[in-house]
Tab-separated table of C-alpha atoms and ligand atoms in Angstrom:
chain	number	residue	atom	x	y	z
A	3	UNK	CA	-0.026	-0.005	-0.027
A	4	UNK	CA	1.235	3.412	-0.773
A	5	UNK	CA	2.343	5.779	1.954
A	6	UNK	CA	-0.356	8.553	1.716
A	7	UNK	CA	-3.084	5.984	1.241
A	8	UNK	CA	-1.957	4.131	4.315
A	9	UNK	CA	-1.870	7.374	6.441
A	10	UNK	CA	-5.395	8.284	5.153
A	11	UNK	CA	-6.663	4.701	6.056
A	12	UNK	CA	-4.942	4.968	9.504
A	13	UNK	CA	-6.663	8.282	10.055
A	14	UNK	CA	-10.003	6.712	9.026
A	15	UNK	CA	-9.283	3.701	11.388
A	16	UNK	CA	-8.661	6.085	14.302
A	17	UNK	CA	-11.843	7.884	13.561
A	18	UNK	CA	-13.637	4.507	13.340
A	19	UNK	CA	-12.317	3.463	16.648
A	20	UNK	CA	-13.192	6.605	18.409
A	21	UNK	CA	-16.838	6.619	16.934
A	22	UNK	CA	-17.325	2.911	17.707
A	23	UNK	CA	-16.201	3.407	21.309
A	24	UNK	CA	-18.490	6.369	21.621
A	25	UNK	CA	-21.471	4.598	20.131
A	26	UNK	CA	-20.978	1.666	22.507
A	27	UNK	CA	-20.567	3.997	25.550
A	28	UNK	CA	-23.534	6.267	24.888
A	29	UNK	CA	-26.245	3.863	26.182
A	30	UNK	CA	-24.082	2.711	29.027
A	31	UNK	CA	-23.733	6.141	30.688
A	32	UNK	CA	-26.405	6.491	33.482
A	33	UNK	CA	-27.194	8.660	36.495
A	34	UNK	CA	-29.701	7.340	39.069
A	35	UNK	CA	-30.434	4.443	36.805
A	36	UNK	CA	-31.465	6.687	33.940
A	37	UNK	CA	-29.347	6.602	30.758
A	38	UNK	CA	-27.908	9.225	28.463
A	39	UNK	CA	-29.916	7.624	25.591
A	40	UNK	CA	-32.065	4.433	25.759
A	41	UNK	CA	-35.150	3.323	24.138
A	42	UNK	CA	-35.920	1.245	27.097
A	43	UNK	CA	-38.429	-1.427	25.803
A	44	UNK	CA	-37.609	-3.569	28.879
A	45	UNK	CA	-39.061	-0.892	31.274
A	46	UNK	CA	-41.133	0.862	28.690
A	47	UNK	CA	-39.505	4.303	29.096
A	48	UNK	CA	-37.706	6.701	26.729
A	49	UNK	CA	-34.480	7.907	28.416
A	50	UNK	CA	-32.612	10.950	27.240
A	51	UNK	CA	-30.016	13.118	28.867
A	52	UNK	CA	-30.645	11.298	32.220
A	53	UNK	CA	-34.436	12.078	32.216
A	54	UNK	CA	-37.032	9.417	31.691
A	55	UNK	CA	-40.721	9.331	30.438
A	56	UNK	CA	-42.907	6.219	30.635
A	57	UNK	CA	-44.078	5.365	27.067
A	58	UNK	CA	-46.103	2.394	25.780
A	59	UNK	CA	-44.266	-0.015	23.368
A	60	UNK	CA	-46.072	1.538	20.295
A	61	UNK	CA	-45.050	5.105	21.418
A	62	UNK	CA	-41.427	3.858	21.926
A	63	UNK	CA	-41.334	2.375	18.417
A	64	UNK	CA	-42.653	5.753	16.978
A	65	UNK	CA	-40.012	7.644	18.921
A	66	UNK	CA	-37.280	5.464	17.737
A	67	UNK	CA	-38.399	5.800	14.047
A	68	UNK	CA	-38.592	9.612	14.448
A	69	UNK	CA	-35.273	9.754	16.165
A	70	UNK	CA	-33.671	7.690	13.181
A	71	UNK	CA	-35.296	9.840	10.682
A	72	UNK	CA	-34.151	13.025	12.331
A	73	UNK	CA	-30.579	11.749	12.527
A	74	UNK	CA	-30.599	10.744	8.831
A	75	UNK	CA	-31.884	14.210	7.893
A	76	UNK	CA	-29.473	16.161	10.052
A	77	UNK	CA	-26.582	14.353	8.770
A	78	UNK	CA	-27.869	14.814	5.138
A	79	UNK	CA	-28.095	18.606	5.672
A	80	UNK	CA	-24.560	18.740	7.041
A	81	UNK	CA	-22.029	16.077	6.503
A	82	UNK	CA	-23.837	14.640	3.527
A	83	UNK	CA	-22.062	11.658	2.037
A	84	UNK	CA	-18.959	12.202	4.321
A	85	UNK	CA	-21.107	10.475	6.868
A	86	UNK	CA	-21.135	7.283	4.705
A	87	UNK	CA	-17.502	6.970	4.092
A	88	UNK	CA	-16.217	7.845	7.538
A	89	UNK	CA	-18.962	7.710	10.248
A	90	UNK	CA	-21.543	5.110	9.299
A	91	UNK	CA	-21.241	1.908	11.500
A	92	UNK	CA	-21.548	-0.405	8.475
A	93	UNK	CA	-18.612	1.348	6.674
A	94	UNK	CA	-16.676	1.144	9.958
A	95	UNK	CA	-17.276	-2.658	10.014
A	96	UNK	CA	-16.566	-2.835	6.247
A	97	UNK	CA	-13.241	-1.123	6.693
A	98	UNK	CA	-12.402	-3.193	9.703
A	99	UNK	CA	-12.744	-6.242	7.496
A	100	UNK	CA	-10.943	-4.940	4.341
A	101	UNK	CA	-8.345	-2.642	5.858
A	102	UNK	CA	-7.410	-4.521	9.102
A	103	UNK	CA	-8.641	-8.145	9.069
A	104	UNK	CA	-7.944	-8.937	5.372
A	105	UNK	CA	-5.143	-6.670	4.601
A	106	UNK	CA	-3.062	-6.143	7.818
A	107	UNK	CA	-3.737	-9.268	9.907
A	108	UNK	CA	-3.922	-11.819	6.995
A	109	UNK	CA	-1.987	-10.023	4.393
A	110	UNK	CA	-4.352	-11.045	1.689
A	111	UNK	CA	-4.448	-7.939	-0.447
A	112	UNK	CA	-2.140	-4.967	-1.026
A	113	UNK	CA	-5.085	-2.745	-1.699
A	114	UNK	CA	-8.869	-3.234	-1.575
A	115	UNK	CA	-9.073	-5.273	-4.726
A	116	UNK	CA	-11.155	-8.123	-3.544
A	117	UNK	CA	-12.296	-9.120	-7.022
A	118	UNK	CA	-8.951	-10.447	-7.780
A	119	UNK	CA	-9.747	-14.085	-8.459
A	120	UNK	CA	-6.063	-15.235	-8.320
A	121	UNK	CA	-5.729	-13.985	-4.711
A	122	UNK	CA	-8.873	-15.777	-3.772
A	123	UNK	CA	-7.507	-19.108	-5.323
A	124	UNK	CA	-4.051	-18.740	-3.615
A	125	UNK	CA	-5.278	-17.846	-0.219
A	126	UNK	CA	-8.262	-20.037	0.576
A	127	UNK	CA	-7.058	-21.101	4.064
A	128	UNK	CA	-6.161	-17.576	4.960
A	129	UNK	CA	-9.588	-16.483	3.579
A	130	UNK	CA	-11.252	-19.095	5.820
A	131	UNK	CA	-9.602	-17.751	8.916
A	132	UNK	CA	-10.320	-14.123	7.923
A	133	UNK	CA	-14.032	-14.983	7.466
A	134	UNK	CA	-14.004	-16.836	10.810
A	135	UNK	CA	-12.386	-13.855	12.437
A	136	UNK	CA	-15.009	-11.538	10.876
A	137	UNK	CA	-17.826	-13.816	12.150
A	138	UNK	CA	-16.592	-13.506	15.695
A	139	UNK	CA	-16.254	-9.798	15.444
A	140	UNK	CA	-19.717	-9.343	14.136
A	141	UNK	CA	-21.241	-11.577	16.805
A	142	UNK	CA	-19.683	-9.485	19.459
A	143	UNK	CA	-19.868	-6.217	17.534
A	144	UNK	CA	-23.625	-6.456	16.988
A	145	UNK	CA	-24.249	-6.942	20.716
A	146	UNK	CA	-24.023	-3.154	21.648
A	147	UNK	CA	-26.920	-2.369	19.191
A	148	UNK	CA	-29.152	-4.075	21.760
A	149	UNK	CA	-27.806	-1.754	24.477
A	150	UNK	CA	-29.905	1.011	22.882
A	151	UNK	CA	-33.123	-0.982	23.596
A	152	UNK	CA	-32.489	-2.862	26.671
A	153	UNK	CA	-30.283	-1.808	29.662
A	154	UNK	CA	-26.961	-3.374	29.089
A	155	UNK	CA	-26.824	-4.993	32.593
A	156	UNK	CA	-30.294	-6.623	31.824
A	157	UNK	CA	-29.050	-7.799	28.500
A	158	UNK	CA	-25.986	-9.537	30.234
A	159	UNK	CA	-28.209	-11.134	32.877
A	160	UNK	CA	-30.411	-12.485	29.961
A	161	UNK	CA	-27.401	-13.755	28.176
A	162	UNK	CA	-26.268	-15.490	31.380
A	163	UNK	CA	-29.639	-17.255	31.460
A	164	UNK	CA	-29.524	-18.178	27.816
A	165	UNK	CA	-32.236	-15.771	27.004
A	166	UNK	CA	-34.817	-17.895	28.924
A	167	UNK	CA	-38.188	-16.291	28.339
A	168	UNK	CA	-36.494	-13.949	25.798
A	169	UNK	CA	-35.581	-16.366	23.018
A	170	UNK	CA	-36.739	-13.904	20.375
A	171	UNK	CA	-33.773	-11.733	21.317
A	172	UNK	CA	-31.394	-14.539	20.583
A	173	UNK	CA	-33.062	-15.112	17.254
A	174	UNK	CA	-32.821	-11.239	16.332
A	175	UNK	CA	-29.132	-11.412	17.358
A	176	UNK	CA	-28.365	-14.448	15.142
A	177	UNK	CA	-30.263	-13.028	12.140
A	178	UNK	CA	-28.663	-9.575	12.441
A	179	UNK	CA	-25.258	-11.186	12.606
A	180	UNK	CA	-25.946	-13.368	9.530
A	181	UNK	CA	-27.254	-10.496	7.679
A	182	UNK	CA	-24.203	-8.227	8.527
A	183	UNK	CA	-21.852	-11.044	7.605
A	184	UNK	CA	-23.556	-11.660	4.203
A	185	UNK	CA	-23.661	-7.879	3.614
A	186	UNK	CA	-19.942	-7.369	4.171
A	187	UNK	CA	-19.005	-10.383	2.127
A	188	UNK	CA	-21.369	-10.090	-0.743
A	189	UNK	CA	-23.184	-6.742	-0.944
A	190	UNK	CA	-20.155	-4.673	0.240
A	191	UNK	CA	-20.469	-1.033	-0.918
A	192	UNK	CA	-23.196	-1.934	-3.403
A	193	UNK	CA	-25.482	-1.510	-0.401
A	194	UNK	CA	-24.138	1.940	0.233
A	195	UNK	CA	-24.578	2.939	-3.514
A	196	UNK	CA	-27.933	1.643	-4.285
A	197	UNK	CA	-29.926	0.212	-1.316
A	198	UNK	CA	-29.251	2.216	1.907
A	199	UNK	CA	-32.130	4.557	3.019
A	200	UNK	CA	-29.605	7.270	3.854
A	201	UNK	CA	-28.367	7.237	0.203
A	202	UNK	CA	-31.922	7.305	-1.057
A	203	UNK	CA	-32.676	10.457	1.046
A	204	UNK	CA	-29.362	11.849	-0.082
A	205	UNK	CA	-30.165	11.324	-3.742
A	206	UNK	CA	-33.573	13.094	-3.509
A	207	UNK	CA	-32.173	15.950	-1.483
A	208	UNK	CA	-29.164	16.153	-3.902
A	209	UNK	CA	-27.461	19.508	-4.244
A	210	UNK	CA	-24.416	20.175	-6.426
A	211	UNK	CA	-23.227	22.609	-3.812
A	212	UNK	CA	-22.514	20.078	-1.252
A	213	UNK	CA	-18.970	18.953	-0.511
A	214	UNK	CA	-17.801	16.024	-2.458
A	215	UNK	CA	-14.699	14.607	-4.037
A	216	UNK	CA	-13.967	16.111	-7.414
A	217	UNK	CA	-11.315	15.633	-10.164
A	218	UNK	CA	-9.605	18.453	-12.008
A	219	UNK	CA	-6.411	19.262	-13.830
A	220	UNK	CA	-7.360	16.636	-16.397
A	221	UNK	CA	-4.156	17.269	-18.435
A	222	UNK	CA	-1.994	16.038	-15.493
A	223	UNK	CA	-3.739	12.646	-15.261
A	224	UNK	CA	-1.711	9.727	-16.452
A	225	UNK	CA	-4.668	7.345	-16.583
A	226	UNK	CA	-3.076	4.892	-14.181
A	227	UNK	CA	-6.652	4.081	-12.816
A	228	UNK	CA	-5.318	3.725	-9.361
A	229	UNK	CA	-8.182	5.877	-8.161
A	230	UNK	CA	-10.757	3.647	-9.825
A	231	UNK	CA	-9.160	0.419	-8.589
A	232	UNK	CA	-9.024	1.650	-4.925
A	233	UNK	CA	-12.663	2.745	-4.955
A	234	UNK	CA	-14.800	0.540	-2.904
A	235	UNK	CA	-17.946	1.408	-4.877
A	236	UNK	CA	-18.298	-0.912	-7.928
A	237	UNK	CA	-17.807	0.682	-11.326
A	238	UNK	CA	-17.322	4.240	-10.062
A	239	UNK	CA	-14.824	6.518	-11.701
A	240	UNK	CA	-14.369	9.843	-9.756
A	241	UNK	CA	-12.880	11.287	-12.903
A	242	UNK	CA	-16.246	11.273	-14.688
A	243	UNK	CA	-17.723	13.891	-12.238
A	244	UNK	CA	-20.195	14.064	-9.489
A	245	UNK	CA	-21.810	10.801	-8.718
A	246	UNK	CA	-24.295	10.243	-5.872
A	247	UNK	CA	-22.953	6.711	-5.378
A	248	UNK	CA	-19.726	8.141	-4.123
A	249	UNK	CA	-19.449	7.464	-0.384
A	250	UNK	CA	-16.767	10.220	0.118
A	251	UNK	CA	-14.288	7.919	1.662
A	252	UNK	CA	-11.399	9.860	0.043
A	253	UNK	CA	-9.255	6.733	-0.881
A	254	UNK	CA	-9.041	7.918	-4.594
A	255	UNK	CA	-7.711	11.293	-3.359
A	256	UNK	CA	-5.157	9.690	-1.105
A	257	UNK	CA	-3.897	7.142	-3.794
A	258	UNK	CA	-3.720	9.857	-6.392
A	259	UNK	CA	-1.557	11.987	-3.996
A	260	UNK	CA	0.969	9.043	-3.896
A	261	UNK	CA	0.832	8.640	-7.694
A	262	UNK	CA	1.506	12.334	-8.159
A	263	UNK	CA	4.309	12.418	-5.619
A	264	UNK	CA	6.130	9.642	-7.299
A	265	UNK	CA	5.966	11.611	-10.483
A	266	UNK	CA	7.383	14.788	-8.790
A	267	UNK	CA	3.921	16.459	-8.412
A	268	UNK	CA	2.775	18.136	-5.245
A	269	UNK	CA	-0.800	17.242	-4.810
A	270	UNK	CA	-3.637	14.830	-5.625
A	271	UNK	CA	-5.663	15.576	-8.769
A	272	UNK	CA	-8.896	14.594	-6.689
A	273	UNK	CA	-9.753	16.829	-3.824
A	274	UNK	CA	-12.623	17.356	-1.360
A	275	UNK	CA	-14.402	20.385	-2.404
A	276	UNK	CA	-16.614	22.196	0.091
A	277	UNK	CA	-18.358	24.792	-2.042
A	278	UNK	CA	-19.466	26.820	0.907
A	279	UNK	CA	-16.120	27.550	2.391
A	280	UNK	CA	-15.989	26.995	6.117
A	281	UNK	CA	-12.720	27.184	7.924
A	282	UNK	CA	-13.640	25.809	11.421
A	283	UNK	CA	-15.491	22.606	10.267
A	284	UNK	CA	-13.892	21.424	6.973
A	285	UNK	CA	-16.302	18.648	6.293
A	286	UNK	CA	-19.482	20.448	7.016
A	287	UNK	CA	-21.054	20.908	3.602
A	288	UNK	CA	-24.073	23.068	4.018
A	289	UNK	CA	-25.949	23.446	0.767
A	290	UNK	CA	-26.597	27.070	1.223
A	291	UNK	CA	-26.039	27.886	4.869
A	292	UNK	CA	-29.425	29.734	5.487
A	293	UNK	CA	-31.466	26.978	3.919
A	294	UNK	CA	-29.734	24.228	5.822
A	295	UNK	CA	-29.925	26.011	9.104
A	296	UNK	CA	-33.651	26.524	8.486
A	297	UNK	CA	-34.023	22.773	7.671
A	298	UNK	CA	-32.000	21.792	10.711
A	299	UNK	CA	-34.129	24.013	12.856
A	300	UNK	CA	-37.338	22.669	11.480
A	301	UNK	CA	-36.322	18.994	11.891
A	302	UNK	CA	-35.335	19.587	15.446
A	303	UNK	CA	-38.405	21.581	16.317
A	304	UNK	CA	-40.700	19.042	14.423
A	305	UNK	CA	-39.241	15.985	16.066
A	306	UNK	CA	-39.189	17.484	19.563
A	307	UNK	CA	-42.820	18.438	19.288
A	308	UNK	CA	-43.886	14.918	18.190
A	309	UNK	CA	-41.754	13.317	20.924
A	310	UNK	CA	-43.413	15.793	23.367
A	311	UNK	CA	-46.775	14.632	22.144
A	312	UNK	CA	-45.768	10.870	22.357
A	313	UNK	CA	-44.454	11.057	25.911
A	314	UNK	CA	-47.607	12.663	27.263
A	315	UNK	CA	-48.939	10.274	30.147
A	316	UNK	CA	-52.398	10.387	28.608
A	317	UNK	CA	-51.240	8.012	25.898
A	318	UNK	CA	-50.371	5.335	28.520
A	319	UNK	CA	-52.688	2.419	28.358
A	320	UNK	CA	-50.899	0.659	31.158
A	321	UNK	CA	-48.184	1.298	33.677
A	322	UNK	CA	-45.032	-0.479	34.646
A	323	UNK	CA	-44.251	-0.794	38.406
A	324	UNK	CA	-40.621	-0.306	37.575
A	325	UNK	CA	-41.336	3.129	36.635
A	326	UNK	CA	-43.156	4.131	39.790
A	327	UNK	CA	-40.056	6.203	40.963
A	328	UNK	CA	-40.544	8.570	37.911
A	329	UNK	CA	-43.668	9.888	39.452
A	330	UNK	CA	-42.259	10.625	43.009
A	331	UNK	CA	-41.395	14.234	43.844
B	406	SF4	S1	-5.043	8.174	-9.664
B	406	SF4	FE1	-4.801	10.237	-10.351
B	406	SF4	S2	-3.369	10.082	-12.051
B	406	SF4	FE2	-4.094	8.164	-11.752
B	406	SF4	S3	-5.992	8.026	-13.091
B	406	SF4	FE3	-6.720	8.657	-11.017
B	406	SF4	S4	-6.743	10.884	-11.201
B	406	SF4	FE4	-5.455	10.136	-12.967
B	407	SF4	S1	-14.920	7.933	-5.755
B	407	SF4	FE1	-13.341	8.255	-4.274
B	407	SF4	S2	-14.234	9.174	-2.426
B	407	SF4	FE2	-15.922	8.325	-3.709
B	407	SF4	S3	-16.237	6.212	-3.007
B	407	SF4	FE3	-14.735	6.025	-4.663
B	407	SF4	S4	-12.790	6.126	-3.594
B	407	SF4	FE4	-14.331	6.910	-2.096
């Protein structure tokens, strides 16, 4: 792997580790048994910023859907596709497999060229161990998802009792692990480019003024295709112009930087362009700052109002004794 590409991928790996640890930690923070964020289906309450409101299961499902939709919209209005290539949990898992398990631990590929049939043929045993390693990572890695819906200590006590009385949780766990495994091995970035709901929202709210990787100085390009080969999205050529399938991972830019340096050039021909220049937050890509701020304010206000409506006690059809303490002065 070339030097600049390696540095770029190391940086992404660090961001990935930080975000993963934060995502695991968020539902574990608690004060007086109330969590920082928890859609607590076990005790039927919504917990946010160490406050809790008793809510029916249907209300909790609605709040969760609303929360997910608001997060998707807010990232779309700001970090756009940068979210996909650097922050999305599925990309983190994908990168963990391709950059760390496949490339660094098992030394299967020099760059992410997993369609190289000869490499597959020569390294069958290594691949088997890489897949087994991935399976273990996925089984344990998918566990913290449950911590957003069941208090983590309750989840561990269920696990100790082999999910007695809660077998459906075990089945959900197994199914989500199988799905993730299949997606990383077979769908790969095809999912990000064509199936992911975030991408669908991004496509219909597309705005050319958002930040994205762009290719210029065509006359300096030597057509080495390193940028195309390193791209994780199938059949995507960044040199052809803006493409909504691009997940803004930046690998093409990093590898072109290496190519250019070897030829005595100074910089990559592919650069991240944020068309609304912002010095403090380089990746924030507001598509017209005023419009975006208005959209953000509307999303936050709209979702807060609906949540406020849903947590109202008059929607409760039954009460849970575990929540009695919420009503004490
Ligand atoms: S890596 Fe750079 S020089 Fe090579 S084809 Fe891509 S843009 Fe051109
Ligand atoms: S075009 Fe470049 S930034 Fe976009 S997905 Fe491909 S490698 Fe990543």
